[in-house]
Amino acid sequence: MKNQREIEEGARLLREGGLVLFPTETVYGLGGDARNQQACLRIFEAKGRPADNPLIVHLASREQLASVCEGAPPEAALRALELFSPGPLTVVVRHNRSIADAATTGLPTVAVRIPAHPVARALLAEAAIPVAAPSANRSGRPSPTTYEMAVDAMAGRVDLILDGGACEVGLESTILDCTGDAVRILRPGGVTREMLLEAGFDLAPVESGGKSHGDSDGDGAYLAPGSRYRHYRPAAEVLLLDPGDHREAQALLDGRAPGSVLLIGRNTDISQLPAGVRSHAALGSWRAFRSCEEYARSVYDAFFQADREGLQAILALLPAPEGLGIAIRDRLDRAGRRL
Ligand code: TXA
Ligand code: MG
């Protein structure tokens, strides 16, 4: 936990237009004053982010939502935040133009989130301003989920980096579009479709196969603009495998250099792979997760470590497409996509 002096320093920097990298429970964020055009432009520059991919605005409390919304906040947004915030949920609402154009990229809507991590909460409360913060990775790369990854991605590009340890969720927040009649998941995350349905939300259907926001098809206006871009990719090639497809497993490993592949997946799935695959000389190491929560928490770190070790590929066993498994599959799918 940070001491009060660092929090105060971070808050001062934010208010003065500086950039502060801070931990949230999902991933580390790269923060700047959301009302300050120059600060927001600096965020894009530090990330190498395409200029038409809007930023998420972070608030200290639900009460602040009204200060960025056009008119009264939509009922669905208030209810979703009441149920799942502070936490890994982002709501998209119409804004009142108090947010810098660079942050919204000129859209009439803004994505808003109230993070739960104690360092993020303390920083936002102390700064008392809306803070635009995308994930703190260089554009296209995996999001940092540890202090080490954050420093590796952004040292020298920001004014301060706050250490909050390892992120508990490990994947970016669920984004919920609350601007229409039915709410729509634009990006799956820690608040799952099942949790929202159970809470009585009338959810618009997802893109085909429950695979979440696609890059190309469907009504583009409903998708998070960022989903158009290459994402979450380590230097190592990410190979995707359905755990039951043993023939494909063998094929993916064929011809790979000994010790050049990291295998990641649920431990129950890994243990069912044929011995020939598990003991394949090409496998450098394994990361076997006991739950989807652990998979989500560790997946970007596994990518990071694989790159550290200079591995050629990561063989990822896909979790079942339900609950948090949907968000994990979504990120793996994008990381593994050849563009
Ligand atoms: O968990 C998270 O959400 C992390 C932490 C730092 O809070 N932040 C994060 O930000 O993942 P970023 O910039 O990496 O992803 C933001 C996503 C992008 O896909 C962007 O297109 C989408 O949110 N987004 C932002 N504003 C939007 C809007 N008005 N309508 C639809 N999507 C929006
Ligand atoms: Mg991101």
mmCIF file of C-alpha atoms and ligand atoms in Angstrom:
data_model
loop_
_atom_site.group_PDB
_atom_site.id
_atom_site.type_symbol
_atom_site.label_atom_id
_atom_site.label_comp_id
_atom_site.label_asym_id
_atom_site.label_seq_id
_atom_site.Cartn_x
_atom_site.Cartn_y
_atom_site.Cartn_z
ATOM 1 C CA MET A 1 0.000 0.000 0.000
ATOM 2 C CA LYS A 2 1.232 3.475 -0.823
ATOM 3 C CA ASN A 3 1.934 5.992 1.827
ATOM 4 C CA GLN A 4 -0.055 9.166 1.928
ATOM 5 C CA ARG A 5 2.829 11.279 0.624
ATOM 6 C CA GLU A 6 3.002 9.360 -2.654
ATOM 7 C CA ILE A 7 -0.768 9.568 -3.083
ATOM 8 C CA GLU A 8 -0.642 13.324 -2.520
ATOM 9 C CA GLU A 9 2.231 13.662 -4.990
ATOM 10 C CA GLY A 10 0.292 11.623 -7.583
ATOM 11 C CA ALA A 11 -2.853 13.696 -7.070
ATOM 12 C CA ARG A 12 -0.897 16.942 -7.423
ATOM 13 C CA LEU A 13 0.750 15.729 -10.623
ATOM 14 C CA LEU A 14 -2.635 14.747 -12.075
ATOM 15 C CA ARG A 15 -4.169 18.116 -11.250
ATOM 16 C CA GLU A 16 -1.177 19.863 -12.854
ATOM 17 C CA GLY A 17 -1.525 17.968 -16.118
ATOM 18 C CA GLY A 18 1.026 15.211 -15.408
ATOM 19 C CA LEU A 19 0.748 11.498 -16.122
ATOM 20 C CA VAL A 20 0.517 9.030 -13.244
ATOM 21 C CA LEU A 21 0.590 5.287 -13.738
ATOM 22 C CA PHE A 22 -1.488 3.615 -11.015
ATOM 23 C CA PRO A 23 -2.773 0.148 -10.115
ATOM 24 C CA THR A 24 -6.413 -0.864 -10.401
ATOM 25 C CA GLU A 25 -7.926 -4.241 -9.571
ATOM 26 C CA THR A 26 -8.166 -5.050 -13.298
ATOM 27 C CA VAL A 27 -4.897 -3.813 -14.845
ATOM 28 C CA TYR A 28 -2.544 -0.856 -14.290
ATOM 29 C CA GLY A 29 -3.852 2.398 -15.798
ATOM 30 C CA LEU A 30 -2.028 5.383 -17.322
ATOM 31 C CA GLY A 31 -3.829 8.367 -15.822
ATOM 32 C CA GLY A 32 -4.174 12.033 -16.726
ATOM 33 C CA ASP A 33 -6.729 14.800 -16.038
ATOM 34 C CA ALA A 34 -9.716 13.869 -18.203
ATOM 35 C CA ARG A 35 -10.711 17.522 -18.610
ATOM 36 C CA ASN A 36 -7.229 18.558 -19.786
ATOM 37 C CA GLN A 37 -6.757 18.209 -23.538
ATOM 38 C CA GLN A 38 -2.941 18.355 -23.344
ATOM 39 C CA ALA A 39 -2.742 15.707 -20.618
ATOM 40 C CA CYS A 40 -5.021 13.409 -22.623
ATOM 41 C CA LEU A 41 -2.941 13.920 -25.767
ATOM 42 C CA ARG A 42 0.168 12.988 -23.769
ATOM 43 C CA ILE A 43 -1.522 9.695 -22.802
ATOM 44 C CA PHE A 44 -1.999 8.820 -26.468
ATOM 45 C CA GLU A 45 1.603 9.708 -27.170
ATOM 46 C CA ALA A 46 3.010 7.651 -24.265
ATOM 47 C CA LYS A 47 1.024 4.607 -25.401
ATOM 48 C CA GLY A 48 1.446 5.059 -29.123
ATOM 49 C CA ARG A 49 -2.353 4.749 -29.214
ATOM 50 C CA PRO A 50 -4.441 5.391 -32.354
ATOM 51 C CA ALA A 51 -6.097 8.810 -31.997
ATOM 52 C CA ASP A 52 -9.623 7.460 -32.563
ATOM 53 C CA ASN A 53 -9.641 5.040 -29.624
ATOM 54 C CA PRO A 54 -11.323 6.788 -26.655
ATOM 55 C CA LEU A 55 -10.148 6.604 -23.023
ATOM 56 C CA ILE A 56 -12.007 5.362 -19.935
ATOM 57 C CA VAL A 57 -12.669 8.034 -17.316
ATOM 58 C CA HIS A 58 -12.102 6.979 -13.699
ATOM 59 C CA LEU A 59 -14.093 8.473 -10.832
ATOM 60 C CA ALA A 60 -13.793 8.200 -7.058
ATOM 61 C CA SER A 61 -17.505 7.608 -6.426
ATOM 62 C CA ARG A 62 -20.918 7.056 -8.025
ATOM 63 C CA GLU A 63 -21.981 10.533 -6.976
ATOM 64 C CA GLN A 64 -19.455 11.954 -9.463
ATOM 65 C CA LEU A 65 -21.223 10.272 -12.400
ATOM 66 C CA ALA A 66 -23.735 13.115 -12.660
ATOM 67 C CA SER A 67 -20.857 15.569 -13.091
ATOM 68 C CA VAL A 68 -19.817 14.075 -16.447
ATOM 69 C CA CYS A 69 -23.238 12.904 -17.742
ATOM 70 C CA GLU A 70 -25.512 14.756 -20.112
ATOM 71 C CA GLY A 71 -28.670 15.234 -18.041
ATOM 72 C CA ALA A 72 -29.600 12.626 -15.440
ATOM 73 C CA PRO A 73 -27.530 9.424 -15.616
ATOM 74 C CA PRO A 74 -29.396 6.508 -17.231
ATOM 75 C CA GLU A 75 -31.133 4.202 -14.761
ATOM 76 C CA ALA A 76 -29.243 1.151 -16.056
ATOM 77 C CA ALA A 77 -25.862 2.822 -15.534
ATOM 78 C CA LEU A 78 -26.734 3.836 -11.982
ATOM 79 C CA ARG A 79 -28.005 0.373 -11.130
ATOM 80 C CA ALA A 80 -25.006 -1.379 -12.687
ATOM 81 C CA LEU A 81 -22.609 0.859 -10.777
ATOM 82 C CA GLU A 82 -24.597 0.379 -7.578
ATOM 83 C CA LEU A 83 -24.349 -3.396 -7.919
ATOM 84 C CA PHE A 84 -20.825 -3.795 -9.257
ATOM 85 C CA SER A 85 -18.831 -0.705 -8.291
ATOM 86 C CA PRO A 86 -16.293 -0.039 -7.113
ATOM 87 C CA GLY A 87 -15.169 -2.917 -9.303
ATOM 88 C CA PRO A 88 -14.291 -4.195 -12.779
ATOM 89 C CA LEU A 89 -17.163 -2.521 -14.618
ATOM 90 C CA THR A 90 -17.257 0.416 -17.061
ATOM 91 C CA VAL A 91 -20.487 2.083 -18.181
ATOM 92 C CA VAL A 92 -20.877 4.073 -21.390
ATOM 93 C CA VAL A 93 -23.149 7.125 -21.085
ATOM 94 C CA ARG A 94 -23.692 10.396 -22.933
ATOM 95 C CA HIS A 95 -21.394 13.134 -21.667
ATOM 96 C CA ASN A 96 -21.909 16.813 -20.885
ATOM 97 C CA ARG A 97 -18.757 18.023 -22.689
ATOM 98 C CA SER A 98 -16.768 18.450 -19.474
ATOM 99 C CA ILE A 99 -14.394 15.736 -20.698
ATOM 100 C CA ALA A 100 -11.596 16.697 -23.139
ATOM 101 C CA ASP A 101 -12.245 15.872 -26.805
ATOM 102 C CA ALA A 102 -8.977 13.936 -26.906
ATOM 103 C CA ALA A 103 -10.344 11.535 -24.256
ATOM 104 C CA THR A 104 -13.727 10.965 -25.919
ATOM 105 C CA THR A 105 -12.223 11.264 -29.432
ATOM 106 C CA GLY A 106 -15.172 13.486 -30.231
ATOM 107 C CA LEU A 107 -17.828 10.843 -29.523
ATOM 108 C CA PRO A 108 -21.039 11.981 -27.792
ATOM 109 C CA THR A 109 -20.498 9.240 -25.204
ATOM 110 C CA VAL A 110 -17.943 8.564 -22.481
ATOM 111 C CA ALA A 111 -16.871 5.351 -20.735
ATOM 112 C CA VAL A 112 -16.804 5.700 -16.930
ATOM 113 C CA ARG A 113 -15.447 3.426 -14.243
ATOM 114 C CA ILE A 114 -15.004 3.439 -10.452
ATOM 115 C CA PRO A 115 -12.043 1.192 -9.611
ATOM 116 C CA ALA A 116 -11.827 -0.765 -6.359
ATOM 117 C CA HIS A 117 -8.066 -0.966 -5.813
ATOM 118 C CA PRO A 118 -7.230 0.942 -2.610
ATOM 119 C CA VAL A 119 -4.379 2.881 -4.276
ATOM 120 C CA ALA A 120 -6.639 3.927 -7.171
ATOM 121 C CA ARG A 121 -9.396 4.929 -4.763
ATOM 122 C CA ALA A 122 -7.059 6.960 -2.588
ATOM 123 C CA LEU A 123 -5.520 8.682 -5.629
ATOM 124 C CA LEU A 124 -8.888 9.549 -7.202
ATOM 125 C CA ALA A 125 -10.306 10.803 -3.904
ATOM 126 C CA GLU A 126 -7.250 12.970 -3.281
ATOM 127 C CA ALA A 127 -7.120 14.333 -6.862
ATOM 128 C CA ALA A 128 -10.877 14.980 -6.858
ATOM 129 C CA ILE A 129 -10.956 15.196 -10.673
ATOM 130 C CA PRO A 130 -12.087 12.727 -13.366
ATOM 131 C CA VAL A 131 -9.003 10.767 -14.469
ATOM 132 C CA ALA A 132 -8.720 9.386 -18.008
ATOM 133 C CA ALA A 133 -6.773 6.118 -17.851
ATOM 134 C CA PRO A 134 -6.322 3.498 -20.527
ATOM 135 C CA SER A 135 -4.456 0.306 -19.698
ATOM 136 C CA ALA A 136 -0.796 1.234 -19.208
ATOM 137 C CA ASN A 137 0.638 -0.958 -21.990
ATOM 138 C CA ARG A 138 2.206 0.316 -25.187
ATOM 139 C CA SER A 139 -0.545 0.079 -27.805
ATOM 140 C CA GLY A 140 -1.155 -3.463 -29.043
ATOM 141 C CA ARG A 141 0.734 -5.138 -26.198
ATOM 142 C CA PRO A 142 -0.630 -7.017 -23.158
ATOM 143 C CA SER A 143 -1.859 -4.833 -20.284
ATOM 144 C CA PRO A 144 0.434 -4.617 -17.232
ATOM 145 C CA THR A 145 -0.891 -6.540 -14.239
ATOM 146 C CA THR A 146 2.192 -6.202 -12.030
ATOM 147 C CA TYR A 147 4.381 -3.257 -11.047
ATOM 148 C CA GLU A 148 7.275 -4.884 -12.905
ATOM 149 C CA MET A 149 5.277 -5.004 -16.134
ATOM 150 C CA ALA A 150 4.118 -1.401 -15.652
ATOM 151 C CA VAL A 151 7.683 -0.166 -15.219
ATOM 152 C CA ASP A 152 8.820 -2.215 -18.190
ATOM 153 C CA ALA A 153 6.101 -0.671 -20.392
ATOM 154 C CA MET A 154 6.223 2.972 -19.319
ATOM 155 C CA ALA A 155 9.406 3.912 -17.437
ATOM 156 C CA GLY A 156 10.577 7.298 -18.700
ATOM 157 C CA ARG A 157 7.239 8.079 -20.377
ATOM 158 C CA VAL A 158 5.263 9.115 -17.281
ATOM 159 C CA ASP A 159 5.798 11.382 -14.266
ATOM 160 C CA LEU A 160 5.143 8.810 -11.532
ATOM 161 C CA ILE A 161 4.495 5.069 -11.256
ATOM 162 C CA LEU A 162 2.616 3.872 -8.158
ATOM 163 C CA ASP A 163 3.224 0.314 -6.995
ATOM 164 C CA GLY A 164 0.063 -1.608 -6.080
ATOM 165 C CA GLY A 165 1.355 -5.152 -6.386
ATOM 166 C CA ALA A 166 -0.320 -7.702 -8.639
ATOM 167 C CA CYS A 167 -3.797 -6.886 -9.974
ATOM 168 C CA GLU A 168 -6.502 -9.088 -8.534
ATOM 169 C CA VAL A 169 -8.729 -9.513 -11.609
ATOM 170 C CA GLY A 170 -5.971 -9.325 -14.229
ATOM 171 C CA LEU A 171 -8.200 -8.555 -17.256
ATOM 172 C CA GLU A 172 -9.666 -5.206 -18.278
ATOM 173 C CA SER A 173 -13.115 -4.207 -17.044
ATOM 174 C CA THR A 174 -16.418 -5.278 -18.561
ATOM 175 C CA ILE A 175 -17.718 -2.414 -20.728
ATOM 176 C CA LEU A 176 -21.478 -1.932 -20.696
ATOM 177 C CA ASP A 177 -23.164 0.386 -23.166
ATOM 178 C CA CYS A 178 -25.996 2.068 -21.263
ATOM 179 C CA THR A 179 -27.010 4.562 -23.941
ATOM 180 C CA GLY A 180 -29.770 2.446 -25.514
ATOM 181 C CA ASP A 181 -32.941 0.676 -24.352
ATOM 182 C CA ALA A 182 -31.210 -2.635 -23.703
ATOM 183 C CA VAL A 183 -27.724 -2.606 -22.218
ATOM 184 C CA ARG A 184 -25.008 -4.218 -24.282
ATOM 185 C CA ILE A 185 -21.667 -5.745 -23.351
ATOM 186 C CA LEU A 186 -19.004 -4.098 -25.534
ATOM 187 C CA ARG A 187 -16.089 -5.907 -23.890
ATOM 188 C CA PRO A 188 -16.376 -8.937 -21.584
ATOM 189 C CA GLY A 189 -14.565 -8.786 -18.241
ATOM 190 C CA GLY A 190 -14.736 -9.542 -14.536
ATOM 191 C CA VAL A 191 -18.431 -8.662 -14.285
ATOM 192 C CA THR A 192 -19.805 -11.510 -16.352
ATOM 193 C CA ARG A 193 -22.830 -11.825 -18.601
ATOM 194 C CA GLU A 194 -24.266 -14.337 -16.121
ATOM 195 C CA MET A 195 -23.887 -11.873 -13.232
ATOM 196 C CA LEU A 196 -25.664 -9.152 -15.215
ATOM 197 C CA LEU A 197 -28.505 -11.465 -16.266
ATOM 198 C CA GLU A 198 -28.937 -12.645 -12.701
ATOM 199 C CA ALA A 199 -29.197 -9.022 -11.594
ATOM 200 C CA GLY A 200 -32.123 -8.646 -14.021
ATOM 201 C CA PHE A 201 -30.465 -6.631 -16.795
ATOM 202 C CA ASP A 202 -32.090 -6.813 -20.188
ATOM 203 C CA LEU A 203 -28.974 -7.595 -22.241
ATOM 204 C CA ALA A 204 -28.810 -7.062 -25.983
ATOM 205 C CA PRO A 205 -27.479 -10.143 -27.776
ATOM 206 C CA VAL A 206 -23.706 -10.484 -28.151
ATOM 207 C CA GLU A 207 -21.932 -11.019 -31.452
ATOM 208 C CA SER A 208 -22.080 -14.504 -32.906
ATOM 209 C CA GLY A 209 -21.175 -17.460 -30.721
ATOM 210 C CA GLY A 210 -21.115 -15.481 -27.470
ATOM 211 C CA LYS A 211 -17.570 -14.577 -28.376
ATOM 212 C CA SER A 212 -18.146 -10.956 -27.497
ATOM 213 C CA HIS A 213 -17.187 -7.883 -29.490
ATOM 214 C CA GLY A 214 -15.914 -8.797 -32.902
ATOM 215 C CA ASP A 215 -13.570 -6.710 -34.970
ATOM 216 C CA SER A 216 -15.396 -6.602 -38.189
ATOM 217 C CA ASP A 217 -19.003 -7.665 -38.437
ATOM 218 C CA GLY A 218 -22.153 -6.525 -36.682
ATOM 219 C CA ASP A 219 -23.209 -2.972 -36.049
ATOM 220 C CA GLY A 220 -19.914 -1.173 -35.547
ATOM 221 C CA ALA A 221 -21.597 1.572 -33.566
ATOM 222 C CA TYR A 222 -22.208 -0.867 -30.729
ATOM 223 C CA LEU A 223 -18.648 -2.032 -30.418
ATOM 224 C CA ALA A 224 -15.915 -0.524 -28.291
ATOM 225 C CA PRO A 225 -13.918 1.500 -30.841
ATOM 226 C CA GLY A 226 -10.721 -0.082 -29.520
ATOM 227 C CA SER A 227 -11.833 -3.520 -30.673
ATOM 228 C CA ARG A 228 -10.825 -2.596 -34.211
ATOM 229 C CA TYR A 229 -7.173 -2.691 -33.282
ATOM 230 C CA ARG A 230 -4.608 -5.391 -32.686
ATOM 231 C CA HIS A 231 -4.467 -6.093 -28.951
ATOM 232 C CA TYR A 232 -2.848 -7.881 -26.056
ATOM 233 C CA ARG A 233 -0.083 -9.399 -28.144
ATOM 234 C CA PRO A 234 3.230 -10.522 -26.652
ATOM 235 C CA ALA A 235 6.279 -10.966 -28.872
ATOM 236 C CA ALA A 236 5.857 -14.750 -28.623
ATOM 237 C CA GLU A 237 3.295 -16.217 -30.979
ATOM 238 C CA VAL A 238 0.062 -17.161 -29.152
ATOM 239 C CA LEU A 239 -1.332 -20.525 -30.282
ATOM 240 C CA LEU A 240 -4.916 -21.317 -29.293
ATOM 241 C CA LEU A 241 -6.107 -24.806 -28.557
ATOM 242 C CA ASP A 242 -9.421 -26.345 -27.601
ATOM 243 C CA PRO A 243 -8.384 -28.642 -24.743
ATOM 244 C CA GLY A 244 -10.076 -31.693 -26.259
ATOM 245 C CA ASP A 245 -8.407 -31.332 -29.657
ATOM 246 C CA HIS A 246 -5.401 -33.569 -29.089
ATOM 247 C CA ARG A 247 -4.509 -33.973 -32.726
ATOM 248 C CA GLU A 248 -4.322 -30.226 -33.167
ATOM 249 C CA ALA A 249 -2.130 -30.009 -30.052
ATOM 250 C CA GLN A 250 0.400 -32.282 -31.636
ATOM 251 C CA ALA A 251 0.229 -30.426 -34.938
ATOM 252 C CA LEU A 252 0.836 -27.073 -33.247
ATOM 253 C CA LEU A 253 3.962 -28.392 -31.547
ATOM 254 C CA ASP A 254 5.413 -30.179 -34.535
ATOM 255 C CA GLY A 255 8.632 -28.655 -35.759
ATOM 256 C CA ARG A 256 9.057 -26.348 -32.747
ATOM 257 C CA ALA A 257 12.478 -26.064 -31.161
ATOM 258 C CA PRO A 258 12.972 -27.861 -27.852
ATOM 259 C CA GLY A 259 12.119 -25.717 -24.831
ATOM 260 C CA SER A 260 10.602 -22.956 -26.938
ATOM 261 C CA VAL A 261 6.920 -23.127 -25.923
ATOM 262 C CA LEU A 262 5.073 -22.117 -22.764
ATOM 263 C CA LEU A 263 1.883 -24.112 -22.108
ATOM 264 C CA ILE A 264 -0.862 -22.311 -20.168
ATOM 265 C CA GLY A 265 -4.344 -23.485 -19.184
ATOM 266 C CA ARG A 266 -6.659 -24.864 -16.527
ATOM 267 C CA ASN A 267 -4.859 -27.615 -14.599
ATOM 268 C CA THR A 268 -7.764 -29.979 -15.249
ATOM 269 C CA ASP A 269 -7.339 -29.438 -19.011
ATOM 270 C CA ILE A 270 -3.558 -29.746 -18.935
ATOM 271 C CA SER A 271 -3.721 -33.028 -17.022
ATOM 272 C CA GLN A 272 -5.970 -34.494 -19.722
ATOM 273 C CA LEU A 273 -3.607 -33.766 -22.583
ATOM 274 C CA PRO A 274 -1.966 -36.875 -23.992
ATOM 275 C CA ALA A 275 1.335 -37.644 -22.298
ATOM 276 C CA GLY A 276 3.040 -37.171 -25.650
ATOM 277 C CA VAL A 277 1.948 -33.553 -25.785
ATOM 278 C CA ARG A 278 2.664 -32.802 -22.148
ATOM 279 C CA SER A 279 6.126 -34.215 -22.310
ATOM 280 C CA HIS A 280 6.804 -32.853 -25.763
ATOM 281 C CA ALA A 281 10.403 -31.727 -25.904
ATOM 282 C CA ALA A 282 9.258 -28.410 -27.339
ATOM 283 C CA LEU A 283 7.458 -27.377 -24.175
ATOM 284 C CA GLY A 284 9.615 -24.966 -22.213
ATOM 285 C CA SER A 285 7.389 -24.799 -19.165
ATOM 286 C CA TRP A 286 3.776 -24.876 -17.917
ATOM 287 C CA ARG A 287 1.498 -22.531 -16.045
ATOM 288 C CA ALA A 288 -1.449 -24.602 -14.758
ATOM 289 C CA PHE A 289 -4.304 -22.568 -13.239
ATOM 290 C CA ARG A 290 -6.701 -23.931 -10.631
ATOM 291 C CA SER A 291 -9.589 -21.698 -11.675
ATOM 292 C CA CYS A 292 -10.687 -19.203 -14.307
ATOM 293 C CA GLU A 293 -10.039 -16.467 -11.742
ATOM 294 C CA GLU A 294 -6.424 -17.564 -11.526
ATOM 295 C CA TYR A 295 -6.191 -17.882 -15.321
ATOM 296 C CA ALA A 296 -7.475 -14.315 -15.772
ATOM 297 C CA ARG A 297 -5.184 -12.968 -13.052
ATOM 298 C CA SER A 298 -2.093 -14.621 -14.528
ATOM 299 C CA VAL A 299 -2.499 -14.628 -18.284
ATOM 300 C CA TYR A 300 -0.763 -11.311 -19.088
ATOM 301 C CA ASP A 301 1.995 -12.109 -16.602
ATOM 302 C CA ALA A 302 2.489 -15.448 -18.353
ATOM 303 C CA PHE A 303 2.826 -13.544 -21.664
ATOM 304 C CA PHE A 304 5.338 -11.191 -20.049
ATOM 305 C CA GLN A 305 7.429 -13.995 -18.574
ATOM 306 C CA ALA A 306 7.423 -15.899 -21.878
ATOM 307 C CA ASP A 307 8.839 -12.807 -23.597
ATOM 308 C CA ARG A 308 11.381 -12.346 -20.810
ATOM 309 C CA GLU A 309 12.589 -15.882 -21.447
ATOM 310 C CA GLY A 310 12.655 -15.297 -25.176
ATOM 311 C CA LEU A 311 10.227 -18.154 -25.867
ATOM 312 C CA GLN A 312 8.977 -18.613 -29.387
ATOM 313 C CA ALA A 313 5.340 -19.434 -28.625
ATOM 314 C CA ILE A 314 2.651 -19.739 -25.965
ATOM 315 C CA LEU A 315 0.237 -22.642 -26.325
ATOM 316 C CA ALA A 316 -2.969 -21.523 -24.578
ATOM 317 C CA LEU A 317 -5.721 -23.990 -23.702
ATOM 318 C CA LEU A 318 -9.036 -22.158 -24.088
ATOM 319 C CA PRO A 319 -11.319 -22.228 -21.028
ATOM 320 C CA ALA A 320 -15.021 -23.065 -21.474
ATOM 321 C CA PRO A 321 -17.001 -20.134 -22.956
ATOM 322 C CA GLU A 322 -18.946 -19.266 -19.803
ATOM 323 C CA GLY A 323 -18.533 -16.844 -16.913
ATOM 324 C CA LEU A 324 -15.058 -15.347 -16.741
ATOM 325 C CA GLY A 325 -13.983 -17.867 -19.390
ATOM 326 C CA ILE A 326 -15.631 -15.629 -22.012
ATOM 327 C CA ALA A 327 -13.338 -12.702 -21.172
ATOM 328 C CA ILE A 328 -10.229 -14.915 -21.085
ATOM 329 C CA ARG A 329 -11.110 -16.396 -24.478
ATOM 330 C CA ASP A 330 -11.725 -12.935 -25.879
ATOM 331 C CA ARG A 331 -8.221 -11.742 -24.918
ATOM 332 C CA LEU A 332 -6.529 -14.971 -26.007
ATOM 333 C CA ASP A 333 -8.377 -14.824 -29.278
ATOM 334 C CA ARG A 334 -7.138 -11.292 -29.974
ATOM 335 C CA ALA A 335 -3.613 -12.070 -28.789
ATOM 336 C CA GLY A 336 -3.524 -15.025 -31.139
ATOM 337 C CA ARG A 337 -5.009 -13.303 -34.138
ATOM 338 C CA ARG A 338 -2.754 -12.703 -37.113
ATOM 339 C CA LEU A 339 -3.478 -9.270 -38.534
HETATM 340 O O1 TXA B 1 -10.077 -2.233 -16.641
HETATM 341 C C1 TXA B 1 -10.028 -1.273 -17.408
HETATM 342 O O2 TXA B 1 -11.012 -0.847 -18.000
HETATM 343 C C2 TXA B 1 -8.650 -0.584 -17.567
HETATM 344 C C3 TXA B 1 -8.285 0.083 -16.240
HETATM 345 C C4 TXA B 1 -7.024 0.891 -16.336
HETATM 346 O O3 TXA B 1 -9.351 0.830 -15.789
HETATM 347 N N1 TXA B 1 -8.699 0.380 -18.637
HETATM 348 C C5 TXA B 1 -8.779 -0.005 -19.947
HETATM 349 O O4 TXA B 1 -8.703 1.042 -20.840
HETATM 350 O O5 TXA B 1 -8.871 -1.161 -20.289
HETATM 351 P P1 TXA B 1 -8.361 0.845 -22.402
HETATM 352 O O6 TXA B 1 -8.168 2.204 -22.924
HETATM 353 O O7 TXA B 1 -7.251 -0.076 -22.527
HETATM 354 O O8 TXA B 1 -9.654 0.265 -23.006
HETATM 355 C C6 TXA B 1 -10.756 1.124 -23.129
HETATM 356 C C7 TXA B 1 -11.758 0.562 -24.063
HETATM 357 C C8 TXA B 1 -11.341 0.687 -25.509
HETATM 358 O O9 TXA B 1 -11.653 -0.505 -26.209
HETATM 359 C C9 TXA B 1 -12.216 1.843 -25.983
HETATM 360 O O10 TXA B 1 -12.485 1.748 -27.351
HETATM 361 C C10 TXA B 1 -13.452 1.665 -25.130
HETATM 362 O O11 TXA B 1 -12.953 1.318 -23.869
HETATM 363 N N2 TXA B 1 -14.229 2.914 -25.002
HETATM 364 C C11 TXA B 1 -13.808 4.077 -24.487
HETATM 365 N N3 TXA B 1 -14.763 5.024 -24.602
HETATM 366 C C12 TXA B 1 -15.816 4.425 -25.205
HETATM 367 C C13 TXA B 1 -17.104 4.878 -25.631
HETATM 368 N N4 TXA B 1 -17.513 6.124 -25.461
HETATM 369 N N5 TXA B 1 -17.926 3.979 -26.223
HETATM 370 C C14 TXA B 1 -17.519 2.698 -26.405
HETATM 371 N N6 TXA B 1 -16.321 2.221 -26.030
HETATM 372 C C15 TXA B 1 -15.470 3.073 -25.453
HETATM 373 MG MG MG B 2 -6.077 -1.438 -23.331
#
